[in-house]
């Protein structure tokens, strides 16, 4: 089989790239190792930058987002027992939208199915090769049969554990990494959100985040040690601990109920440089990971795909490789700023016992400054709503 672009991975990055290229008349195949149901069952991000929403609309998948997404003009912080609001709209001129990654993925999968463009789920042993030449290939097995796809370019959109980055020779890639000693325990529950907007909580017992998926569904997170066993976290234990980290007024308003999903995610900062190796291009989590505190993971996947789709479209339309040559540097410039923001939000809001009493005082001073300084709030707002593409 021959296509113009072979895309590995049907997460948000691969599906969105596939849609933008299909709309531009470029033939693609998407190869995904999991089943469609499995991909849709993963509960992950929930907050979209305005720029991500605009890109989804441009890709032709914005209708349900515009109907069901919850527009938030502000975000709240709870520090040392009191809440304050950062007015995103006023300070940064933009809003954010709550619309689950699951919904984004579903909309993109539906559009893919409707377009008739090729997508293979449960593709085994997907293997990219020959990307240092003008004729790369991707082989895979499906239902016991071997297949080979010849293509002009390979897009590695297969997440942090994917095969694309692993296929690059060690000497050609440099990685930067920071691991954190804690994870996020998250639950989803069909209970109304405790507040109209998100609340990021800094508390001596650990960070917490109250977010949502709709007006009737809450998503809640607690900072927990990485050693924690999820089996030790009954629903009652979770709600009890969350209440202890909230200010008394918010805790009193919290509606509890059974969880419909519960998981622990480790936190990591990671960047691979460059994001291009001959005719293989990495996008999204395949190239970089952020700790979730700044809500940047899914949004970075979208901005990478914006740059990559533009570059591929210009290759086919104008026979120009200039934008492809610039892809890695353009994407990384935005990635590093989001890495910095995610790292700084993580440092600001979580408990780091190893940093001692001085570290705690520095954190408190920075939080006090943030609570009272328009300049500090503007810097947070500008990054939170998403830096321009
Ligand atoms: P992915 O969504 O990981 O998609 C990659 C796809 O490639 C997957 O479908 C995978 O099955 C497939 N694949 C992998 N290997 C292969 C292979 N060898 N062959 C074929 N296919 C392959 N971000 C936030 O902003 N907020 C959050 O709350 C948040 N929570 C998260 C919770 C978890 C548990 C995780 C893992 C991530 C979370 N993120 C969060 C990050 C966010 O979900 C990601 O940044 C986003 O999914 C990136 O999209 P992607 O398409 O690049 O990668
Ligand atoms: C969500 C997750 C985040 O990490 C974040 O910063 C904001 C929202 C969410 O799951 O809705």
Short mmCIF file of C-alpha atoms and ligand atoms in Angstrom, two decimals:
data_model
loop_
_atom_site.label_atom_id
_atom_site.label_comp_id
_atom_site.label_asym_id
_atom_site.label_seq_id
_atom_site.Cartn_x
_atom_site.Cartn_y
_atom_site.Cartn_z
CA UNK A 1 0.00 0.00 0.00
CA UNK A 2 1.18 3.55 -0.76
CA UNK A 3 0.00 6.73 1.01
CA UNK A 4 1.48 10.20 1.31
CA UNK A 5 1.66 10.33 5.12
CA UNK A 6 1.59 7.35 7.51
CA UNK A 7 0.44 8.38 11.00
CA UNK A 8 1.28 6.17 13.98
CA UNK A 9 -1.18 6.52 16.87
CA UNK A 10 -4.86 7.49 17.09
CA UNK A 11 -4.71 9.76 20.12
CA UNK A 12 -5.65 13.44 19.72
CA UNK A 13 -2.38 14.24 17.87
CA UNK A 14 -2.68 11.49 15.23
CA UNK A 15 -6.42 11.93 14.67
CA UNK A 16 -6.24 15.72 14.40
CA UNK A 17 -3.28 15.57 12.02
CA UNK A 18 -5.16 12.99 9.94
CA UNK A 19 -8.20 15.25 9.74
CA UNK A 20 -6.28 18.41 8.77
CA UNK A 21 -4.31 16.55 6.08
CA UNK A 22 -7.40 14.78 4.74
CA UNK A 23 -9.18 18.14 4.45
CA UNK A 24 -6.20 19.40 2.40
CA UNK A 25 -6.47 16.45 0.01
CA UNK A 26 -3.44 14.57 1.40
CA UNK A 27 -3.82 10.81 1.63
CA UNK A 28 -3.05 9.31 5.05
CA UNK A 29 -3.35 6.08 6.98
CA UNK A 30 -3.59 5.99 10.79
CA UNK A 31 -2.20 2.91 12.54
CA UNK A 32 -3.31 2.43 16.17
CA UNK A 33 -2.26 -0.49 18.33
CA UNK A 34 -5.32 -0.43 20.61
CA UNK A 35 -9.01 -0.93 19.86
CA UNK A 36 -11.26 2.08 19.27
CA UNK A 37 -13.15 1.32 22.50
CA UNK A 38 -9.92 1.18 24.50
CA UNK A 39 -8.75 4.58 23.21
CA UNK A 40 -12.17 6.10 23.97
CA UNK A 41 -12.22 4.58 27.45
CA UNK A 42 -9.08 6.42 28.63
CA UNK A 43 -9.97 9.34 30.90
CA UNK A 44 -7.34 12.03 30.49
CA UNK A 45 -7.25 15.79 29.92
CA UNK A 46 -10.25 18.10 30.06
CA UNK A 47 -9.21 21.69 29.48
CA UNK A 48 -8.78 23.21 26.00
CA UNK A 49 -7.04 26.47 25.19
CA UNK A 50 -8.96 28.86 22.94
CA UNK A 51 -6.35 28.18 20.21
CA UNK A 52 -6.99 24.42 20.43
CA UNK A 53 -10.73 25.06 20.02
CA UNK A 54 -10.08 27.23 16.97
CA UNK A 55 -7.93 24.48 15.44
CA UNK A 56 -10.64 21.87 16.07
CA UNK A 57 -13.18 24.14 14.39
CA UNK A 58 -10.83 24.63 11.43
CA UNK A 59 -10.53 20.85 11.18
CA UNK A 60 -14.35 20.68 10.94
CA UNK A 61 -14.92 19.03 14.33
CA UNK A 62 -16.03 22.02 16.40
CA UNK A 63 -19.83 21.68 16.34
CA UNK A 64 -20.34 19.56 19.47
CA UNK A 65 -17.49 21.37 21.24
CA UNK A 66 -19.33 24.67 20.66
CA UNK A 67 -22.63 23.18 21.88
CA UNK A 68 -21.39 21.27 24.91
CA UNK A 69 -18.05 22.83 25.92
CA UNK A 70 -18.10 24.98 29.07
CA UNK A 71 -16.46 28.36 28.51
CA UNK A 72 -14.47 29.57 31.55
CA UNK A 73 -13.35 33.20 31.75
CA UNK A 74 -11.52 32.68 35.02
CA UNK A 75 -9.86 30.16 37.31
CA UNK A 76 -9.65 30.00 41.08
CA UNK A 77 -6.80 29.28 43.46
CA UNK A 78 -7.24 28.19 47.06
CA UNK A 79 -4.23 28.96 49.19
CA UNK A 80 -3.76 28.87 52.91
CA UNK A 81 -7.49 28.48 53.43
CA UNK A 82 -8.78 31.28 51.19
CA UNK A 83 -9.93 31.39 47.57
CA UNK A 84 -9.14 34.00 44.94
CA UNK A 85 -9.99 34.27 41.27
CA UNK A 86 -7.74 35.01 38.32
CA UNK A 87 -9.73 36.74 35.62
CA UNK A 88 -8.34 35.16 32.45
CA UNK A 89 -10.54 37.16 30.11
CA UNK A 90 -9.63 40.51 31.61
CA UNK A 91 -5.92 39.81 32.08
CA UNK A 92 -5.13 37.77 28.96
CA UNK A 93 -8.08 38.49 26.66
CA UNK A 94 -8.91 34.81 26.17
CA UNK A 95 -10.91 32.04 27.81
CA UNK A 96 -10.46 28.27 28.21
CA UNK A 97 -13.03 25.55 27.52
CA UNK A 98 -13.84 22.42 29.48
CA UNK A 99 -14.42 19.59 27.00
CA UNK A 100 -12.99 16.14 27.73
CA UNK A 101 -10.21 14.55 25.70
CA UNK A 102 -12.56 11.58 25.30
CA UNK A 103 -15.07 13.84 23.52
CA UNK A 104 -12.37 15.41 21.31
CA UNK A 105 -11.21 11.91 20.37
CA UNK A 106 -14.76 10.73 19.68
CA UNK A 107 -15.49 13.72 17.41
CA UNK A 108 -12.26 13.12 15.48
CA UNK A 109 -12.91 9.37 15.17
CA UNK A 110 -16.45 10.05 13.89
CA UNK A 111 -15.10 12.54 11.33
CA UNK A 112 -12.46 10.02 10.23
CA UNK A 113 -15.08 7.30 9.77
CA UNK A 114 -17.32 9.67 7.81
CA UNK A 115 -14.45 10.77 5.54
CA UNK A 116 -13.67 7.19 4.55
CA UNK A 117 -9.94 7.84 5.14
CA UNK A 118 -8.01 4.76 6.30
CA UNK A 119 -7.59 3.94 9.97
CA UNK A 120 -6.49 0.58 11.34
CA UNK A 121 -7.19 -0.22 14.99
CA UNK A 122 -5.48 -3.13 16.77
CA UNK A 123 -2.48 -2.90 14.43
CA UNK A 124 0.26 -5.04 16.00
CA UNK A 125 4.01 -4.51 15.85
CA UNK A 126 3.82 -1.21 14.02
CA UNK A 127 7.40 -0.57 12.84
CA UNK A 128 8.66 2.57 11.07
CA UNK A 129 11.79 2.20 8.90
CA UNK A 130 13.77 3.89 6.13
CA UNK A 131 12.99 7.40 7.36
CA UNK A 132 16.59 8.42 6.69
CA UNK A 133 15.81 7.86 2.98
CA UNK A 134 13.26 9.31 0.52
CA UNK A 135 11.10 6.17 0.76
CA UNK A 136 10.13 5.41 4.36
CA UNK A 137 7.94 2.46 5.25
CA UNK A 138 5.73 1.36 8.12
CA UNK A 139 5.01 -2.33 8.60
CA UNK A 140 2.35 -3.82 10.89
CA UNK A 141 0.37 -6.99 11.50
CA UNK A 142 -3.41 -7.13 11.54
CA UNK A 143 -5.43 -10.30 12.16
CA UNK A 144 -2.26 -12.36 11.68
CA UNK A 145 -1.46 -10.81 8.27
CA UNK A 146 1.67 -8.72 7.61
CA UNK A 147 1.27 -5.36 5.83
CA UNK A 148 3.73 -2.74 4.58
CA UNK A 149 2.83 0.88 3.89
CA UNK A 150 5.15 2.95 1.66
CA UNK A 151 4.90 6.68 2.24
CA UNK A 152 6.58 10.06 1.77
CA UNK A 153 6.54 10.91 5.49
CA UNK A 154 5.88 9.24 8.85
CA UNK A 155 4.19 11.14 11.69
CA UNK A 156 5.01 9.61 15.09
CA UNK A 157 1.94 10.50 17.17
CA UNK A 158 2.12 7.41 19.36
CA UNK A 159 2.50 8.90 22.82
CA UNK A 160 5.27 8.65 25.39
CA UNK A 161 5.67 4.85 25.19
CA UNK A 162 5.31 4.67 21.40
CA UNK A 163 7.64 3.05 18.90
CA UNK A 164 8.44 6.17 16.84
CA UNK A 165 10.82 7.90 19.26
CA UNK A 166 12.33 4.50 20.18
CA UNK A 167 13.15 3.90 16.48
CA UNK A 168 15.51 6.89 16.36
CA UNK A 169 19.22 6.03 16.79
CA UNK A 170 20.49 7.02 20.25
CA UNK A 171 23.09 9.45 18.90
CA UNK A 172 20.49 11.46 16.97
CA UNK A 173 18.29 12.42 19.90
CA UNK A 174 18.75 14.26 23.19
CA UNK A 175 16.26 13.95 26.03
CA UNK A 176 15.63 16.11 29.09
CA UNK A 177 13.66 14.74 32.01
CA UNK A 178 12.44 15.52 35.51
CA UNK A 179 10.49 13.04 37.62
CA UNK A 180 8.37 14.08 40.60
CA UNK A 181 8.01 12.07 43.80
CA UNK A 182 4.24 12.10 43.72
CA UNK A 183 1.31 11.34 41.45
CA UNK A 184 -2.26 12.50 40.96
CA UNK A 185 -5.07 10.31 42.19
CA UNK A 186 -8.07 11.21 40.05
CA UNK A 187 -11.74 10.31 40.23
CA UNK A 188 -14.67 10.98 37.94
CA UNK A 189 -18.11 11.17 39.52
CA UNK A 190 -21.62 12.07 38.44
CA UNK A 191 -21.94 14.85 40.99
CA UNK A 192 -22.26 18.60 40.27
CA UNK A 193 -18.98 20.56 40.28
CA UNK A 194 -18.33 22.28 43.60
CA UNK A 195 -17.86 25.63 41.82
CA UNK A 196 -18.57 27.15 38.37
CA UNK A 197 -14.83 27.38 37.66
CA UNK A 198 -11.81 25.19 38.39
CA UNK A 199 -10.17 25.42 41.82
CA UNK A 200 -6.43 24.67 42.18
CA UNK A 201 -5.74 24.00 45.85
CA UNK A 202 -2.45 24.47 47.68
CA UNK A 203 -2.69 22.83 51.12
CA UNK A 204 -0.27 21.51 53.71
CA UNK A 205 -1.74 18.01 53.19
CA UNK A 206 -1.01 18.26 49.45
CA UNK A 207 -2.31 19.71 46.20
CA UNK A 208 -5.89 19.17 45.02
CA UNK A 209 -7.79 20.17 41.89
CA UNK A 210 -11.55 20.43 41.44
CA UNK A 211 -12.41 20.34 37.77
CA UNK A 212 -15.32 18.98 35.75
CA UNK A 213 -16.51 17.43 32.53
CA UNK A 214 -20.02 18.94 32.51
CA UNK A 215 -22.50 20.64 34.84
CA UNK A 216 -23.33 17.23 36.30
CA UNK A 217 -19.96 15.46 36.20
CA UNK A 218 -16.94 16.28 38.38
CA UNK A 219 -13.29 15.40 37.92
CA UNK A 220 -11.22 15.66 41.09
CA UNK A 221 -7.53 15.12 41.77
CA UNK A 222 -5.37 14.72 44.89
CA UNK A 223 -1.59 14.79 45.18
CA UNK A 224 -0.55 11.39 46.59
CA UNK A 225 2.82 9.67 47.15
CA UNK A 226 3.85 7.51 44.18
CA UNK A 227 3.95 4.51 46.49
CA UNK A 228 0.20 4.78 47.11
CA UNK A 229 -1.94 1.75 46.23
CA UNK A 230 -5.22 2.63 44.57
CA UNK A 231 -6.87 -0.27 46.39
CA UNK A 232 -6.39 1.71 49.62
CA UNK A 233 -8.49 4.60 48.29
CA UNK A 234 -12.18 3.91 48.82
CA UNK A 235 -14.53 6.61 47.54
CA UNK A 236 -15.23 7.68 51.13
CA UNK A 237 -11.49 8.02 51.82
CA UNK A 238 -11.05 10.16 48.68
CA UNK A 239 -13.92 12.57 49.48
CA UNK A 240 -12.79 12.82 53.08
CA UNK A 241 -9.24 13.75 52.10
CA UNK A 242 -10.45 16.23 49.47
CA UNK A 243 -12.67 17.96 52.06
CA UNK A 244 -9.69 18.31 54.39
CA UNK A 245 -7.73 20.14 51.67
CA UNK A 246 -10.56 22.55 50.75
CA UNK A 247 -11.43 25.72 52.65
CA UNK A 248 -14.38 25.12 55.05
CA UNK A 249 -16.95 26.95 52.90
CA UNK A 250 -16.06 25.02 49.74
CA UNK A 251 -15.88 21.73 51.67
CA UNK A 252 -19.40 22.35 52.98
CA UNK A 253 -20.69 22.79 49.41
CA UNK A 254 -19.04 19.62 48.06
CA UNK A 255 -21.54 17.04 46.83
CA UNK A 256 -20.13 13.51 47.06
CA UNK A 257 -21.14 10.31 45.28
CA UNK A 258 -19.76 7.08 43.85
CA UNK A 259 -16.74 7.31 41.55
CA UNK A 260 -17.09 6.03 37.99
CA UNK A 261 -13.34 6.03 37.33
CA UNK A 262 -10.33 6.13 39.63
CA UNK A 263 -6.65 6.08 38.70
CA UNK A 264 -3.22 7.32 39.75
CA UNK A 265 -1.04 9.11 37.16
CA UNK A 266 2.67 9.78 37.76
CA UNK A 267 4.00 13.28 37.02
CA UNK A 268 6.85 13.85 34.60
CA UNK A 269 8.54 16.62 32.61
CA UNK A 270 10.21 15.30 29.43
CA UNK A 271 11.40 16.74 26.13
CA UNK A 272 13.10 15.00 23.19
CA UNK A 273 15.10 17.15 20.78
CA UNK A 274 14.84 17.45 17.83
CA UNK A 275 11.32 16.48 16.78
CA UNK A 276 12.37 15.53 13.24
CA UNK A 277 14.60 12.70 12.02
CA UNK A 278 14.80 12.68 8.23
CA UNK A 279 11.27 11.88 7.13
CA UNK A 280 10.00 10.96 10.60
CA UNK A 281 8.29 13.75 12.57
CA UNK A 282 7.27 13.43 16.23
CA UNK A 283 4.20 15.24 17.61
CA UNK A 284 2.46 15.35 20.99
CA UNK A 285 3.38 13.06 23.89
CA UNK A 286 5.73 11.09 21.60
CA UNK A 287 8.10 14.07 21.88
CA UNK A 288 7.29 15.66 25.24
CA UNK A 289 5.43 15.22 28.53
CA UNK A 290 4.36 17.90 30.99
CA UNK A 291 3.07 17.43 34.54
CA UNK A 292 -0.70 18.07 34.30
CA UNK A 293 -0.80 21.08 36.64
CA UNK A 294 -0.88 23.62 33.81
CA UNK A 295 -3.34 21.59 31.67
CA UNK A 296 -0.92 21.74 28.74
CA UNK A 297 -0.47 18.11 27.48
CA UNK A 298 -3.36 17.90 25.05
CA UNK A 299 -2.98 21.56 24.03
CA UNK A 300 0.70 21.04 23.12
CA UNK A 301 -0.25 18.02 21.00
CA UNK A 302 -2.64 20.35 19.14
CA UNK A 303 -0.04 23.10 18.55
CA UNK A 304 2.52 20.56 17.28
CA UNK A 305 -0.08 19.25 14.87
CA UNK A 306 -0.87 22.77 13.73
CA UNK A 307 2.80 23.37 12.78
CA UNK A 308 3.24 19.90 11.26
CA UNK A 309 0.06 20.00 9.19
CA UNK A 310 0.98 23.45 7.82
CA UNK A 311 4.45 22.19 6.90
CA UNK A 312 3.20 19.03 5.16
CA UNK A 313 0.47 20.96 3.31
CA UNK A 314 3.07 23.46 2.08
CA UNK A 315 5.33 20.58 0.93
CA UNK A 316 2.58 19.16 -1.28
CA UNK A 317 1.08 22.49 -2.41
CA UNK A 318 4.25 24.49 -3.07
CA UNK A 319 6.86 21.72 -3.32
CA UNK A 320 8.67 23.58 -0.54
CA UNK A 321 10.52 21.85 2.29
CA UNK A 322 11.16 25.10 4.15
CA UNK A 323 8.35 24.69 6.68
CA UNK A 324 9.26 21.04 7.24
CA UNK A 325 12.83 22.12 7.97
CA UNK A 326 11.54 24.69 10.46
CA UNK A 327 9.02 22.33 12.15
CA UNK A 328 11.16 21.05 15.01
CA UNK A 329 12.46 24.46 16.08
CA UNK A 330 9.01 26.11 15.78
CA UNK A 331 7.29 23.41 17.80
CA UNK A 332 10.03 23.21 20.44
CA UNK A 333 9.99 26.97 21.04
CA UNK A 334 6.38 26.66 22.19
CA UNK A 335 6.94 23.33 23.94
CA UNK A 336 9.72 24.66 26.20
CA UNK A 337 7.58 27.59 27.32
CA UNK A 338 4.75 25.23 28.24
CA UNK A 339 7.26 22.93 29.98
CA UNK A 340 8.42 25.90 32.05
CA UNK A 341 4.87 26.91 32.94
CA UNK A 342 3.82 23.36 33.86
CA UNK A 343 6.92 22.88 35.98
CA UNK A 344 6.46 26.24 37.73
CA UNK A 345 2.75 25.57 38.47
CA UNK A 346 3.71 22.14 39.81
CA UNK A 347 6.44 23.66 42.03
CA UNK A 348 4.13 26.41 43.24
CA UNK A 349 1.13 24.31 44.21
CA UNK A 350 2.37 20.89 45.44
CA UNK A 351 4.00 19.85 48.69
CA UNK A 352 7.74 19.12 48.41
CA UNK A 353 8.81 17.85 51.86
CA UNK A 354 12.46 17.58 50.71
CA UNK A 355 12.61 21.35 50.20
CA UNK A 356 12.30 21.90 53.96
CA UNK A 357 11.00 24.92 55.86
CA UNK A 358 12.78 27.43 53.63
CA UNK A 359 11.25 25.92 50.49
CA UNK A 360 7.80 26.13 52.09
CA UNK A 361 8.30 29.80 52.95
CA UNK A 362 9.40 30.60 49.38
CA UNK A 363 6.26 28.89 48.08
CA UNK A 364 4.03 30.82 50.48
CA UNK A 365 5.68 34.11 49.53
CA UNK A 366 5.15 33.41 45.85
CA UNK A 367 1.50 32.49 46.45
CA UNK A 368 0.96 35.68 48.46
CA UNK A 369 2.53 37.68 45.65
CA UNK A 370 0.29 35.95 43.11
CA UNK A 371 -2.81 36.66 45.22
CA UNK A 372 -2.08 40.39 45.32
CA UNK A 373 -0.12 41.31 42.19
CA UNK A 374 -1.83 42.04 38.90
CA UNK A 375 1.51 41.52 37.10
CA UNK A 376 1.92 38.03 38.56
CA UNK A 377 -1.69 37.13 37.77
CA UNK A 378 -1.29 38.41 34.21
CA UNK A 379 1.78 36.21 33.66
CA UNK A 380 -0.14 33.17 34.93
CA UNK A 381 -3.22 34.01 32.86
CA UNK A 382 -1.22 34.55 29.66
CA UNK A 383 0.37 31.10 29.94
CA UNK A 384 -2.77 29.32 31.20
CA UNK A 385 -4.94 30.42 28.26
CA UNK A 386 -2.13 29.36 25.91
CA UNK A 387 0.69 31.29 24.26
CA UNK A 388 0.09 32.23 20.62
CA UNK A 389 1.07 29.74 17.87
P1 LIG B 1 -1.75 9.81 23.24
O1 LIG B 1 -3.07 10.33 23.64
O2 LIG B 1 -0.95 9.04 24.23
O3 LIG B 1 -1.99 8.92 21.94
C1 LIG B 1 -1.01 8.05 21.42
C2 LIG B 1 -1.70 6.89 20.73
O4 LIG B 1 -0.71 6.07 20.12
C3 LIG B 1 -2.47 6.01 21.70
O5 LIG B 1 -3.76 5.80 21.25
C4 LIG B 1 -1.65 4.73 21.75
O6 LIG B 1 -2.45 3.58 21.98
C5 LIG B 1 -1.01 4.72 20.38
N1 LIG B 1 0.23 3.95 20.30
C6 LIG B 1 1.21 3.85 21.24
N2 LIG B 1 2.20 3.06 20.81
C7 LIG B 1 1.83 2.63 19.58
C8 LIG B 1 2.43 1.77 18.64
N3 LIG B 1 3.62 1.20 18.89
N4 LIG B 1 1.80 1.54 17.48
C9 LIG B 1 0.60 2.12 17.20
N5 LIG B 1 -0.03 2.94 18.07
C10 LIG B 1 0.58 3.20 19.25
N6 LIG B 1 -3.11 16.26 30.11
C11 LIG B 1 -3.72 17.30 30.62
O7 LIG B 1 -3.55 18.40 30.09
N7 LIG B 1 -4.55 17.16 31.72
C12 LIG B 1 -4.75 15.94 32.31
O8 LIG B 1 -5.51 15.85 33.27
C13 LIG B 1 -4.12 14.83 31.81
N8 LIG B 1 -4.28 13.62 32.36
C14 LIG B 1 -3.59 12.58 31.85
C15 LIG B 1 -3.71 11.33 32.45
C16 LIG B 1 -2.99 10.24 31.97
C17 LIG B 1 -3.12 8.88 32.65
C18 LIG B 1 -2.12 10.41 30.85
C19 LIG B 1 -1.33 9.25 30.30
C20 LIG B 1 -2.04 11.67 30.24
C21 LIG B 1 -2.75 12.75 30.74
N9 LIG B 1 -2.65 14.01 30.15
C22 LIG B 1 -3.28 15.04 30.68
C23 LIG B 1 -1.86 14.26 28.98
C24 LIG B 1 -2.71 14.25 27.72
O9 LIG B 1 -3.72 13.29 27.85
C25 LIG B 1 -1.78 13.95 26.57
O10 LIG B 1 -0.87 15.02 26.49
C26 LIG B 1 -2.46 13.72 25.23
O11 LIG B 1 -3.17 12.52 25.28
C27 LIG B 1 -1.43 13.67 24.13
O12 LIG B 1 -1.98 13.19 22.95
P2 LIG B 1 -1.15 12.33 21.94
O13 LIG B 1 -2.06 12.05 20.79
O14 LIG B 1 0.15 12.96 21.68
O15 LIG B 1 -0.80 10.98 22.71
C1 LIG B 2 -8.00 19.10 34.06
C2 LIG B 2 -6.78 18.55 34.26
C3 LIG B 2 -5.73 19.36 34.54
O1 LIG B 2 -4.50 18.84 34.72
C4 LIG B 2 -5.86 20.72 34.64
O2 LIG B 2 -4.79 21.48 34.96
C5 LIG B 2 -7.09 21.28 34.42
C6 LIG B 2 -8.17 20.47 34.12
C7 LIG B 2 -9.15 18.22 33.80
O3 LIG B 2 -9.00 16.99 33.83
O4 LIG B 2 -10.27 18.75 33.60
#
